[in-house]
Short mmCIF file of C-alpha atoms in Angstrom, two decimals:
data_model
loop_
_atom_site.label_atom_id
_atom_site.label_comp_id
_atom_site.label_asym_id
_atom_site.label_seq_id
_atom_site.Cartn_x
_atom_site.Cartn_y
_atom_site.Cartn_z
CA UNK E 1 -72.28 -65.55 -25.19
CA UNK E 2 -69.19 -68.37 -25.34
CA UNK E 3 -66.61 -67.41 -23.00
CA UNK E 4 -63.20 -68.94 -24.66
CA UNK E 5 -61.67 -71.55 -22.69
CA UNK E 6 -57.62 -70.46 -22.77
CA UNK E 7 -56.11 -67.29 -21.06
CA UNK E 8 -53.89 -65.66 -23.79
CA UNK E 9 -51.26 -63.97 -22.26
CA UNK E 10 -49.83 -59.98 -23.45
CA UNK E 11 -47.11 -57.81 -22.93
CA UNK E 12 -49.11 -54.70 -23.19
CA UNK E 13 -52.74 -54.51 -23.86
CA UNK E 14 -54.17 -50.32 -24.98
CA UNK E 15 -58.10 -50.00 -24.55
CA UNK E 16 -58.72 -47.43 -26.99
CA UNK E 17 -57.09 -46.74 -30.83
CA UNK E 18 -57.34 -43.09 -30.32
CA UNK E 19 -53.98 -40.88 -31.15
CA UNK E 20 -53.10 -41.81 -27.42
CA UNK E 21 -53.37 -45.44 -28.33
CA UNK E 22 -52.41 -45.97 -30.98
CA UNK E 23 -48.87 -43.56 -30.35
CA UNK E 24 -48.56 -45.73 -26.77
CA UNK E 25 -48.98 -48.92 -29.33
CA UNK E 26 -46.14 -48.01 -31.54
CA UNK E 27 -43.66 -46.56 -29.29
CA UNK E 28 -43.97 -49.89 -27.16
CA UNK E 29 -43.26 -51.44 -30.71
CA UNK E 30 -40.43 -50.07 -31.02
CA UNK E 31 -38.63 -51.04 -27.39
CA UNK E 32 -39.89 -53.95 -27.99
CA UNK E 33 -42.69 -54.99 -26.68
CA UNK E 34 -45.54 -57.31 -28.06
CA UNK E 35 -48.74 -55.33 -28.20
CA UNK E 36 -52.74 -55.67 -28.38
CA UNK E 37 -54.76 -52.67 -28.92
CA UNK E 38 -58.45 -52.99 -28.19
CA UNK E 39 -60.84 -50.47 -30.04
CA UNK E 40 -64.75 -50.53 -29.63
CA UNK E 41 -65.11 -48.48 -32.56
CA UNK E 42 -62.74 -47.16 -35.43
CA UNK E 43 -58.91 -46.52 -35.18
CA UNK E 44 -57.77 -42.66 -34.50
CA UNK E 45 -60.62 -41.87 -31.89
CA UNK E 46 -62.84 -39.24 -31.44
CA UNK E 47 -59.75 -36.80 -32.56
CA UNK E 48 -59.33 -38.76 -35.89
CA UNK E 49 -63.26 -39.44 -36.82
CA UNK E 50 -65.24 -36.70 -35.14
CA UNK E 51 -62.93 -33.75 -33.94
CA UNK E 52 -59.76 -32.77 -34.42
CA UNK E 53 -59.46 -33.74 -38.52
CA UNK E 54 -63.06 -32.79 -39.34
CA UNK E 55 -63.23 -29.86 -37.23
CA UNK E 56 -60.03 -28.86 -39.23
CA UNK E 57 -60.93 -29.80 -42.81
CA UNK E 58 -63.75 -26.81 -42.47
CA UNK E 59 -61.79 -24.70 -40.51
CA UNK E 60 -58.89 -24.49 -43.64
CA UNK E 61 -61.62 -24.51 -46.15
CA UNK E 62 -63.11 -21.77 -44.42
CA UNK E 63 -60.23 -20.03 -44.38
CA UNK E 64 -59.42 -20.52 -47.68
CA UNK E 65 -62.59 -19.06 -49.07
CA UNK E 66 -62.82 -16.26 -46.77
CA UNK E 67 -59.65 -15.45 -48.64
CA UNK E 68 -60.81 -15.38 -52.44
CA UNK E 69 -61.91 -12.07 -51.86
CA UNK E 70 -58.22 -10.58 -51.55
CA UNK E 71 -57.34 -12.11 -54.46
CA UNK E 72 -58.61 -9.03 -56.80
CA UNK E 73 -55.96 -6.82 -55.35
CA UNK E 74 -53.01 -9.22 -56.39
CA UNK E 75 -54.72 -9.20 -60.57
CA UNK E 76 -56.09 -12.41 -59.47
CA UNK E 77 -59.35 -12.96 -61.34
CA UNK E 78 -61.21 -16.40 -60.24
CA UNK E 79 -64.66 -15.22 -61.47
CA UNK E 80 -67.96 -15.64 -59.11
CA UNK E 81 -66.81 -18.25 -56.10
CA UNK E 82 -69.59 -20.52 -54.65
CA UNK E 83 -69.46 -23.20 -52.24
CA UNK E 84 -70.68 -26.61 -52.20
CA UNK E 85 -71.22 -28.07 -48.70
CA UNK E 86 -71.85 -31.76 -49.44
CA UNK E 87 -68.38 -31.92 -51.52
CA UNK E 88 -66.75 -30.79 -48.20
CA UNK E 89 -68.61 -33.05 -46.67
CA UNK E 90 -67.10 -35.46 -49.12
CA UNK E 91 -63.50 -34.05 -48.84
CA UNK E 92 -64.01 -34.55 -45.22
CA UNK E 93 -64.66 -38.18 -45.33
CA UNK E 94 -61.94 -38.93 -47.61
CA UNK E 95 -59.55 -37.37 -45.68
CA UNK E 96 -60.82 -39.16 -42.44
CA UNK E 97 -60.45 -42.24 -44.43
CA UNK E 98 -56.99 -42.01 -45.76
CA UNK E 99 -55.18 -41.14 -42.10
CA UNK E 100 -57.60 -44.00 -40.73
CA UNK E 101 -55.52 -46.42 -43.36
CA UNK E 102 -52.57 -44.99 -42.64
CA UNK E 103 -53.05 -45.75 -38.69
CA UNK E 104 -53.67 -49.33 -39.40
CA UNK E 105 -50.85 -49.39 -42.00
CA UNK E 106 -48.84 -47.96 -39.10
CA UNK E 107 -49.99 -50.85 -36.97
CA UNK E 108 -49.55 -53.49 -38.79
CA UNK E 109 -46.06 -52.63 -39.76
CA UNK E 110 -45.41 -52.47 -36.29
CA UNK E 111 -47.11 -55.90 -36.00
CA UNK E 112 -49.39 -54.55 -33.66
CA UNK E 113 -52.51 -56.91 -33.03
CA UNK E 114 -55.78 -54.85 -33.19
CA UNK E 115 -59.01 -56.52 -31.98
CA UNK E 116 -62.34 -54.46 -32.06
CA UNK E 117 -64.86 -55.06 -29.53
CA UNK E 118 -65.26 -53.90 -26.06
CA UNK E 119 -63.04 -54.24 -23.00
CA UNK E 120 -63.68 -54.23 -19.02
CA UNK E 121 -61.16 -55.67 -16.22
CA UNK E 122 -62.02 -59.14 -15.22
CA UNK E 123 -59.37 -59.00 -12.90
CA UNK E 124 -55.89 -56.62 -11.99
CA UNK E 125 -54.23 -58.56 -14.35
CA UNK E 126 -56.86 -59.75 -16.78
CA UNK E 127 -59.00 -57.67 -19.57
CA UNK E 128 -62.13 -59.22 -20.83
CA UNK E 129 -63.23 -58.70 -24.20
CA UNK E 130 -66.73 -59.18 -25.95
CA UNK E 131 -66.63 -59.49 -29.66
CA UNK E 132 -70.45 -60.09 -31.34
CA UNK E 133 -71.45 -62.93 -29.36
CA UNK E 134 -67.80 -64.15 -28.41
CA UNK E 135 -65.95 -63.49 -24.94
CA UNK E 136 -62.06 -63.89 -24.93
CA UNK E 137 -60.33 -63.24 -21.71
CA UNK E 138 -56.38 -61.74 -22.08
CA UNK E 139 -54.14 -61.85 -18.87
CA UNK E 140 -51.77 -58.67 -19.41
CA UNK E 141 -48.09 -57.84 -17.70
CA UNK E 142 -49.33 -53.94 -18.69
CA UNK E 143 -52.01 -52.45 -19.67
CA UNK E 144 -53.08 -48.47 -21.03
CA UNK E 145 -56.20 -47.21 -20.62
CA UNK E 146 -56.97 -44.88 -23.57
CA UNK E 147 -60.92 -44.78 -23.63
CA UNK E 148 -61.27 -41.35 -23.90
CA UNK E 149 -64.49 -39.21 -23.21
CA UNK E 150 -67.49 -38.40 -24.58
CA UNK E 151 -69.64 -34.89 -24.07
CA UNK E 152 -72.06 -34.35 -21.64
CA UNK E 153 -74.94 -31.79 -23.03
CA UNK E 154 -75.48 -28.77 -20.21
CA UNK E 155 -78.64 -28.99 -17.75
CA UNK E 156 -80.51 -26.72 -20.14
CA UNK E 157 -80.73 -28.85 -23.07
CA UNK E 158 -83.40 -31.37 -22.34
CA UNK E 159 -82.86 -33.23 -25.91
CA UNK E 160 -80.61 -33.04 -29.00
CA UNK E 161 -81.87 -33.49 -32.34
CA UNK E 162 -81.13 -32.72 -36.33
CA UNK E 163 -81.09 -28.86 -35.11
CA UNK E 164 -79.65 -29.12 -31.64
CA UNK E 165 -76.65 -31.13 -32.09
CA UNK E 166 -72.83 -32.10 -29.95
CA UNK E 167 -69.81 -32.16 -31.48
CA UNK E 168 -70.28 -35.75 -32.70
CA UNK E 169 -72.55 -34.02 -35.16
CA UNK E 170 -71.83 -30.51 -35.92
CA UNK E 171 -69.38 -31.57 -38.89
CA UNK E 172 -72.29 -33.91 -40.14
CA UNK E 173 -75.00 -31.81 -40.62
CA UNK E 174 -77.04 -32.98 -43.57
CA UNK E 175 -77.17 -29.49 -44.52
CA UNK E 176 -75.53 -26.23 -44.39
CA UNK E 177 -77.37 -24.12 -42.17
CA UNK E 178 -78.30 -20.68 -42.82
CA UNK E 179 -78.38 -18.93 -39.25
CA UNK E 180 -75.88 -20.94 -36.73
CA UNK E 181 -76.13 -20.48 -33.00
CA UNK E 182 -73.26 -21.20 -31.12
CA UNK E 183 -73.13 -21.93 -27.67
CA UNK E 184 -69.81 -21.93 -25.47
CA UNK E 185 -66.66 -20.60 -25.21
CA UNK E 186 -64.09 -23.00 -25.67
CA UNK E 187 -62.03 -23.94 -28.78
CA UNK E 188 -64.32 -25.40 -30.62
CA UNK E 189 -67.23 -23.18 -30.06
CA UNK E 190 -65.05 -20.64 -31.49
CA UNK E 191 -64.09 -22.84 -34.36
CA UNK E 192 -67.31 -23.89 -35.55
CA UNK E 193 -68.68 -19.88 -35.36
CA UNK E 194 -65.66 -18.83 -37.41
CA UNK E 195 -65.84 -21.45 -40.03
CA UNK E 196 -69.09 -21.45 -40.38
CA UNK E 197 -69.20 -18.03 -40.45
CA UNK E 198 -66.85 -17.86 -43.80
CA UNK E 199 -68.63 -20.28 -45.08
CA UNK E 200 -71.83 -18.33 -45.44
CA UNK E 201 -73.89 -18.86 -42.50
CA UNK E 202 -74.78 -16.00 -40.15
CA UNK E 203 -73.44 -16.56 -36.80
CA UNK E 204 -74.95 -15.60 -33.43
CA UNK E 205 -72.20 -16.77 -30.45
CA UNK E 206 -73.45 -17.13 -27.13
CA UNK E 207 -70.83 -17.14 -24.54
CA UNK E 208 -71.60 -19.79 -21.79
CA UNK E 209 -72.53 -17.42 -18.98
CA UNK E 210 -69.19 -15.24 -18.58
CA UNK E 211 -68.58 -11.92 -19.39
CA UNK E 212 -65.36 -12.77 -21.21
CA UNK E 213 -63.01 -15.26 -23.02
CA UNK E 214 -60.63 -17.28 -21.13
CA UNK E 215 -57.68 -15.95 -22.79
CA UNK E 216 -55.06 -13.15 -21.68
CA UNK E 217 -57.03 -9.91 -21.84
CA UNK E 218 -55.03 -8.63 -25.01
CA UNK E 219 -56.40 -11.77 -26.82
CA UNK E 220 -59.83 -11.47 -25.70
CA UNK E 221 -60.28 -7.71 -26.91
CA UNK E 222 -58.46 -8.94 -30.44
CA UNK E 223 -60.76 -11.49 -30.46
CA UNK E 224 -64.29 -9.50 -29.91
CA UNK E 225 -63.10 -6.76 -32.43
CA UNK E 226 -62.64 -9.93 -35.27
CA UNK E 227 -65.90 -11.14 -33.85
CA UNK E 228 -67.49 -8.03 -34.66
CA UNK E 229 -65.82 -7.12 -37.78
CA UNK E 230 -66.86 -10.50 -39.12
CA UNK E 231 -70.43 -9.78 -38.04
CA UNK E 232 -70.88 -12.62 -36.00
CA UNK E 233 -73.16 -10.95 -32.45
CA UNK E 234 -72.25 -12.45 -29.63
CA UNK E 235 -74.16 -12.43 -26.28
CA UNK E 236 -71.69 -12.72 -22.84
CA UNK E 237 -72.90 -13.61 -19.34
CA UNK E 238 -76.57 -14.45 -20.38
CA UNK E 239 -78.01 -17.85 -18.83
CA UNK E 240 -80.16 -20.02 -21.86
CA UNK E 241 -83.43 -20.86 -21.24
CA UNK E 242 -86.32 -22.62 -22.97
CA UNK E 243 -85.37 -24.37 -26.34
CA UNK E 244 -88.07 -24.41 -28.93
CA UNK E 245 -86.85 -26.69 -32.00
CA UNK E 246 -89.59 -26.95 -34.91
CA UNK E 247 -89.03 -28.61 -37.84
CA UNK E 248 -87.67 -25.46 -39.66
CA UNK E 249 -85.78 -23.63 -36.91
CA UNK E 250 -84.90 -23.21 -33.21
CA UNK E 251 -85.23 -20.25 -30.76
CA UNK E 252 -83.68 -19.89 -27.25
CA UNK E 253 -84.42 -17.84 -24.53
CA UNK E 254 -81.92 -15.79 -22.70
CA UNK E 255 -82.14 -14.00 -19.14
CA UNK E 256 -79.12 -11.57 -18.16
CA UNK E 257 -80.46 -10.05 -14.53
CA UNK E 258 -83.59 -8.27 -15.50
CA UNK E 259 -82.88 -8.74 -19.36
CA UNK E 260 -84.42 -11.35 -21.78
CA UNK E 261 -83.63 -11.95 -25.31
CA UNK E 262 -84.49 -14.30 -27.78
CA UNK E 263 -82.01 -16.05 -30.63
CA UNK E 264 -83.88 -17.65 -33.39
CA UNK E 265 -81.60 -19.75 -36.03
CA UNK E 266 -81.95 -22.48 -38.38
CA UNK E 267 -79.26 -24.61 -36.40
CA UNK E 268 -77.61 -24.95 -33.05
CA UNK E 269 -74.49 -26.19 -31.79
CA UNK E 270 -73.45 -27.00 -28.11
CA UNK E 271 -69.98 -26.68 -26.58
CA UNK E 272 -70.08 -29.60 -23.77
CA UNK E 273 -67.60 -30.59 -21.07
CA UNK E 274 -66.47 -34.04 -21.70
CA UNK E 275 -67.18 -37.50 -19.10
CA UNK E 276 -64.34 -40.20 -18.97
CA UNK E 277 -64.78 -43.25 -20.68
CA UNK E 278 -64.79 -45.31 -17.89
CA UNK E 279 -67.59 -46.38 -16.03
CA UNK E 280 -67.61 -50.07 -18.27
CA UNK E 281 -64.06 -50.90 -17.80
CA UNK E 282 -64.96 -52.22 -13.92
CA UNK E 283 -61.74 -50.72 -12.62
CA UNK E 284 -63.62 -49.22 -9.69
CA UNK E 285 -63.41 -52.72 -8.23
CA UNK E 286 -59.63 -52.78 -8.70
CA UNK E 287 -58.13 -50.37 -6.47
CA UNK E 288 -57.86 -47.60 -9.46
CA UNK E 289 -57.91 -44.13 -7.95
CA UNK E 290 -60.09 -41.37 -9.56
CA UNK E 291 -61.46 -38.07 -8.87
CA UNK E 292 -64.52 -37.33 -7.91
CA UNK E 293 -65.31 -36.27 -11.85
CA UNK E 294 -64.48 -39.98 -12.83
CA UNK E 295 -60.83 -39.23 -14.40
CA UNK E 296 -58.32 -41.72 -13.60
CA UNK E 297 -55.50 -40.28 -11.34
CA UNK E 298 -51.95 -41.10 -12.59
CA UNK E 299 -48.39 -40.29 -11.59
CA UNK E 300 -45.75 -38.38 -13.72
CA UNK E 301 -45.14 -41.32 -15.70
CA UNK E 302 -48.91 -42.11 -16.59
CA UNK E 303 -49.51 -44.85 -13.73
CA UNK E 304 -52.32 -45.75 -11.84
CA UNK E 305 -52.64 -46.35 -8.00
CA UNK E 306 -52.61 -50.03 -10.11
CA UNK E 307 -48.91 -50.23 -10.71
CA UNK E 308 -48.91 -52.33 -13.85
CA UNK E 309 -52.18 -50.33 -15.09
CA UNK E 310 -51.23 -46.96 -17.32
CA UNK E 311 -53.90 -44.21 -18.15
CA UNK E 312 -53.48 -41.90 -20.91
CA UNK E 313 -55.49 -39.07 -22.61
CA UNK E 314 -58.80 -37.82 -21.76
CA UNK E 315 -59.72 -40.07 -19.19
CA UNK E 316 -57.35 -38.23 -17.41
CA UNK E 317 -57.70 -35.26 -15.48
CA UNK E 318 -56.51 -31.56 -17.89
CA UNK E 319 -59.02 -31.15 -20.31
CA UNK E 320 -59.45 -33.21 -23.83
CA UNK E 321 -56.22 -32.72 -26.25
CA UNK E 322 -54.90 -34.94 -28.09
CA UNK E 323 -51.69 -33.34 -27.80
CA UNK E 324 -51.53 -33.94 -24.10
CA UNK E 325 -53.06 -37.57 -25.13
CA UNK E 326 -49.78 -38.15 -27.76
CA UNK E 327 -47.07 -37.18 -25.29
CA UNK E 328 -48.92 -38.76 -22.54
CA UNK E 329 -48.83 -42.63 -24.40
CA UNK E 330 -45.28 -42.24 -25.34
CA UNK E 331 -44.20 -41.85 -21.83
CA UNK E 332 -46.59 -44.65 -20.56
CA UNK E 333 -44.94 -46.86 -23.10
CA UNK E 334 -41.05 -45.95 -22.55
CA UNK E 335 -42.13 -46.23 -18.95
CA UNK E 336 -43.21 -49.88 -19.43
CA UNK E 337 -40.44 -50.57 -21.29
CA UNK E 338 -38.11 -49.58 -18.57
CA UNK E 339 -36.89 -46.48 -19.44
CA UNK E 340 -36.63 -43.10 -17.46
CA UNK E 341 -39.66 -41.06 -18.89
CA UNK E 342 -41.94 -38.22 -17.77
CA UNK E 343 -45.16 -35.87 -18.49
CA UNK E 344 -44.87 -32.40 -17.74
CA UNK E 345 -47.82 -30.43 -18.79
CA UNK E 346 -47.37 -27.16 -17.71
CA UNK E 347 -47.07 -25.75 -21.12
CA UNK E 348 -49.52 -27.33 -23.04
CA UNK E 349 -50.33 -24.67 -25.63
CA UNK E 350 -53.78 -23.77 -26.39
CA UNK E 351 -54.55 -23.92 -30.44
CA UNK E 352 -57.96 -22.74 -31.90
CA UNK E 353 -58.42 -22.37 -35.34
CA UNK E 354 -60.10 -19.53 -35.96
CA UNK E 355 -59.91 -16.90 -38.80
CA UNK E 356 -57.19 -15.61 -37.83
CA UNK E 357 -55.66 -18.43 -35.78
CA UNK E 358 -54.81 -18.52 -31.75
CA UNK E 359 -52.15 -19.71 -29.93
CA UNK E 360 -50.92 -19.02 -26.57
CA UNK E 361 -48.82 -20.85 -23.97
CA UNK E 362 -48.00 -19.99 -20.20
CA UNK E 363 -49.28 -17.48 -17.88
CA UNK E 364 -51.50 -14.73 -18.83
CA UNK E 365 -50.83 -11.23 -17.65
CA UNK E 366 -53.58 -11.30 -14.64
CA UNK E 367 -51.80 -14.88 -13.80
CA UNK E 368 -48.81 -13.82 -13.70
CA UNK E 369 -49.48 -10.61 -11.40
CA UNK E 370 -51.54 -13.17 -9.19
CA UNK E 371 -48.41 -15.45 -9.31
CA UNK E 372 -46.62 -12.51 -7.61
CA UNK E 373 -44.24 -11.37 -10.73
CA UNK E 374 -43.21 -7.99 -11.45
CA UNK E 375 -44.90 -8.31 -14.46
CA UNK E 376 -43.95 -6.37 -17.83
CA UNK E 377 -45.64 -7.36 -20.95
CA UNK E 378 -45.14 -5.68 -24.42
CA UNK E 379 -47.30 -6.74 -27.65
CA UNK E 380 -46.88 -5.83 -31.09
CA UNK E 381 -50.08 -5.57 -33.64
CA UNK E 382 -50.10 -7.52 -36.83
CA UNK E 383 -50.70 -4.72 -38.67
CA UNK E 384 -47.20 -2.89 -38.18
CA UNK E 385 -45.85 -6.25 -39.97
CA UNK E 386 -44.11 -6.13 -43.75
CA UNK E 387 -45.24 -9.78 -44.57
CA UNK E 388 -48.80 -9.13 -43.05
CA UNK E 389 -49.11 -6.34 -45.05
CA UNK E 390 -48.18 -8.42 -48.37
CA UNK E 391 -50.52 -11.44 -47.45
CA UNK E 392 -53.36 -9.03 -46.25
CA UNK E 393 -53.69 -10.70 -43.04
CA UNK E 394 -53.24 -7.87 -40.67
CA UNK E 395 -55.70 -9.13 -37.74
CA UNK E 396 -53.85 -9.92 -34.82
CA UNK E 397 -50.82 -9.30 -32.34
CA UNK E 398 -48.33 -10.84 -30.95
CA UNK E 399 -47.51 -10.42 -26.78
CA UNK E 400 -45.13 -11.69 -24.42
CA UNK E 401 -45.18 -11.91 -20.74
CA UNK E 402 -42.18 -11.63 -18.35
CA UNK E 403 -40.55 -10.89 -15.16
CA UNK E 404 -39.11 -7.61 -14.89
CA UNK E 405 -36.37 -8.31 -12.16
CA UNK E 406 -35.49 -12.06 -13.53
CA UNK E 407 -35.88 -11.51 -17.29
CA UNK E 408 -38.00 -14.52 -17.47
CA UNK E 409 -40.23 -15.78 -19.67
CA UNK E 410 -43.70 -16.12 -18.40
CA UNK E 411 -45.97 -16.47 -21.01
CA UNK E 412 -46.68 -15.90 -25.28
CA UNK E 413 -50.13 -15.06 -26.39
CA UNK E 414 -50.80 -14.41 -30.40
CA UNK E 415 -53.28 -14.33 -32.47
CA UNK E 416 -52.89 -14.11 -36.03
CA UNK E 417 -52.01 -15.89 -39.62
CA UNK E 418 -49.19 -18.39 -38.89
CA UNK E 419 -50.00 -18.23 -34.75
CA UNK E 420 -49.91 -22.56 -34.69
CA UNK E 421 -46.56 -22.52 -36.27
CA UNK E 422 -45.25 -19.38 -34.21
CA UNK E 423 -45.88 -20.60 -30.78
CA UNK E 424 -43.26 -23.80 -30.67
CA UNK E 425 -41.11 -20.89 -30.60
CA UNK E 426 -42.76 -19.71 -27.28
CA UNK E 427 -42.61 -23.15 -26.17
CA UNK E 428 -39.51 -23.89 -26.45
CA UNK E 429 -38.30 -21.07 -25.07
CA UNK E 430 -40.33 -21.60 -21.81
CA UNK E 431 -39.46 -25.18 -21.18
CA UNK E 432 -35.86 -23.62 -21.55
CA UNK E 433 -36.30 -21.39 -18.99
CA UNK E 434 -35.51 -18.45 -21.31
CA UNK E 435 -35.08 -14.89 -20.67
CA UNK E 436 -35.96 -12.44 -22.98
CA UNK E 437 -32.10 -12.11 -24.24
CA UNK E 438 -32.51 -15.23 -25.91
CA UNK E 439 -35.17 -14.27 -28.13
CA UNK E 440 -33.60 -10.91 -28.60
CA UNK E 441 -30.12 -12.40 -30.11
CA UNK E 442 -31.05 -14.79 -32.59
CA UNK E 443 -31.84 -13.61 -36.26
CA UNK E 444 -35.46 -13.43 -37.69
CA UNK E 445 -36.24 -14.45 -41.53
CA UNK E 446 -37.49 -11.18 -42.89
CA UNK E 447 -40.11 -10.65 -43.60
CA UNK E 448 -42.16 -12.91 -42.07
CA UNK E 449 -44.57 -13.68 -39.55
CA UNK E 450 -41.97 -14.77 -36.94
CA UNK E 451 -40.90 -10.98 -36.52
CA UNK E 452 -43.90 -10.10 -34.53
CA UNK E 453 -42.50 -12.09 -32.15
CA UNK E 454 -38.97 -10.17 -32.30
CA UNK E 455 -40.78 -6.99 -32.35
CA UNK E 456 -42.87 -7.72 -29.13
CA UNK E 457 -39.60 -8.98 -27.39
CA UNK E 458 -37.91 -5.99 -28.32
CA UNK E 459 -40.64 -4.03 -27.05
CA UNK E 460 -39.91 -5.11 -23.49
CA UNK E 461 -36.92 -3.30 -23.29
CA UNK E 462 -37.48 -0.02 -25.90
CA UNK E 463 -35.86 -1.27 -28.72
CA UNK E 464 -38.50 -2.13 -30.86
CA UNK E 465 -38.16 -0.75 -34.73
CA UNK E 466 -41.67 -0.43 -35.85
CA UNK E 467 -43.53 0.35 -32.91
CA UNK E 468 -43.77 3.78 -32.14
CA UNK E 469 -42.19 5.29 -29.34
CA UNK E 470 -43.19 5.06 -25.58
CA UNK E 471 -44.23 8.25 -24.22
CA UNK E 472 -42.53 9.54 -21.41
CA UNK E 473 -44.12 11.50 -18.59
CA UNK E 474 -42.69 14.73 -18.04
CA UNK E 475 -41.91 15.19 -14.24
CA UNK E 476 -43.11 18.94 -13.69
CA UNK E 477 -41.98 20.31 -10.75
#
């Protein structure tokens, strides 16, 4: 190794290219500010390359050949469908490519200096960086950490292999498999059993241990009837035991109390929690703060106990999103670059994409009662919608949360075709501190998905069209 002689100085130096990075890197571009980014691997992350965009790709084609078979009823004739799993595959690739170039074409316009190798703190102010057999040291007046995380496999799964895989593998299979089982409960577990699912595999979902999904209680019993409807079983509050992978299939063992079962499938997949990427910066030996977990601890405005040191994204403490990662880098960045900027993350939304979507943001009905609200909730079904009815999508509902002696907003939970688009709507209206008046008074595009949420608001206060009436209790005296 040849440790460079000169100290080149930076304005801003980003560990990691992921969609925190690289949005920190081009924000600070734009106030101003001369910047480095330092990837290990490929620009766009784990999000871009791995999760988010692959994870995606098969979730729409899914969705668009689960619906072929609606077409019929519309005098659509498309003959016999088939799929071909290594031209997604393909598609997949492509796709991962193309927004890869268009990252570094982002970049570069910005003049944004990329180096690949891998960075650790040689000193508060200094970030070392070891390129093949090269080692250039950069002093920095800022500097982002963006390193992300990587998933941790559960106690019970001594090994992975080509049948037991993470999701830095599930959208790489070399083949499709024939019998999937899913373990977890999270987004993506969800994901991969739905696409899959449409795509022609049978699907067998065990959920992590619990009894139940971790959505609002109106969502989780929407959920389980899709989940059964689509035929996928699913197994709640069972602990997994021995793994037996052969070389044509794997089998696991369940115990539930005095109850043991056993799941044979071609494939598995395993939901993980994620571990910061962060144990070969050195920044313990800084005076960097961080849980007990390993995630960095930051202010409001993404800094560390390390006041010119920022830290953005997963390595943070909330759960991976890149959302959270996106917003988080622009405010490290306008922060830096002197302006008055701030993350509030209290409503994140929560996005999965399965057949038919979910999205939900704020409190869920048991929160909000444990919260101490007069809670009053109303919820329309999909299937009392015109446009639903026309597209044939008529899973799903729509409900919303508030407090009965404020009027306030508390909390939107849907699930259904178009939920990702709807629930800005429920955003925006929270971080406005709306009542349920101003949903009420604005006009709806009809017909269309959006007026499940004007049906559910009006349902709060009786004045809902197409649901039918409340039954009143007759007082008999």
């Amino acid at each position: 190794m040849v440790v460079g002689e000169f100290v080149e100085t930076r304005d801003l130096i980003i560990i990691g290219g992921g969609p925190g990075g690289y949005t920190a890197a081009i924000r600070a571009a734009q106030l101003g500010l001369q910047v480095t980014i330092i990837e290990k691997e490929r620009l766009g992350g784990v999000c871009l390359n791995e999760g988010c965009i692959p994870s995606k790709v098969f979730t729409h084609a899914a969705k668009e050949y689960a619906s072929l078979s609606n077409l019929s009823s519309l005098g659509i004739s498309t003959g016999e469908a088939t799929f071909d799993y290594g031209e997604l595959l393909n598609y997949k690739d492509r796709t991962i490519a193309h927004l890869r170039q268009g990252v570094e074409k982002l970049c570069a316009a910005n003049k944004i200096e990329i180096i690949y190798g891998e960075a650790n703190f040689t000193a508060k102010d200094r970030i070392g960086v070891e390129v093949g057999h090269q080692f250039e040291v950069y002093e920095f007046k800022h500097a982002i950490i963006a390193t992300g995380s990587t998933p941790v496999a559960p106690d019970f799964l001594a090994k992975q292999n080509e049948r037991v895989v993470l999701a830095n593998a599930i959208y790489n299979l070399p083949e499709m498999p024939k019998e999937l089982i899913v373990y977890g409960s999270d987004s993506l577990a969800l994901e991969v059993a739905f696409s899959y699912q449409s795509l022609g595999a049978s699907i067998t979902l065990i959920v992590d241990e619990k009894e139940d999904f971790l959505f609002d209680e109106s969502i989780n019993r929407e959920l389980k009837r899709v989940l059964k409807k689509q035929k996928i079983k699913v197994y709640s509050g069972f602990q997994v035991g021995d793994i037996l992978s052969s070389a044509e299939d794997v089998t696991v063992h369940l115990t539930k109390k005095d109850k043991t079962e056993s799941v044979t499938g071609t494939h598995m997949f395993v939901a993980t929690k994620q571990r910061p990427n962060t144990k070969s910066l050195g920044i313990e030996r800084f005076e960097i703060e961080m849980t007990e977990d390993g995630f960095i601890i930051t202010d409001k405005q993404m800094r560390t106990s390390l006041n010119t040191v920022f830290a953005i994204g997963d390595v943070t403490s909330g759960g991976p999103s890149a959302a959270k990662a996106i917003k988080q880098g622009k405010v490290a960045a306008e922060t830096i670059a002197g302006l008055n900027s701030e993350v509030d993350l209290t409503f994140l939304p929560t996005v999965v994409h399965t057949i038919p979507p979910i999205a939900v943001v704020g409190l869920t009905e048991e929160e909000a009662k444990a919260a101490g609200y007069k809670v009053k909730v109303s919820q329309f079904s999909y299937s009392g919608n015109g446009y639903a009815m026309i597209t044939n999508e008529k899973n799903g509902l729509t409900k919303v949360i508030k407090d009965e002696e404020t009027d306030l907003l508390l909390g939107f939970h849907t699930m259904g075709a178009g939920a990702v688009e709807l629930i800005s709507l429920g955003i925006t209206a929270l971080e406005m501190v709306g009542r349920d008046e101003d949903l009420h008074f604005p006009l709806y595009p009809h017909p269309s998905f959006n007026e499940t949420i004007l049906e559910a608001m009006e349902g709060l206060t009786g004045k809902a069209i197409h649901m039918p009436p409340v039954k009143k209790e007759i007082a008999i005296t």
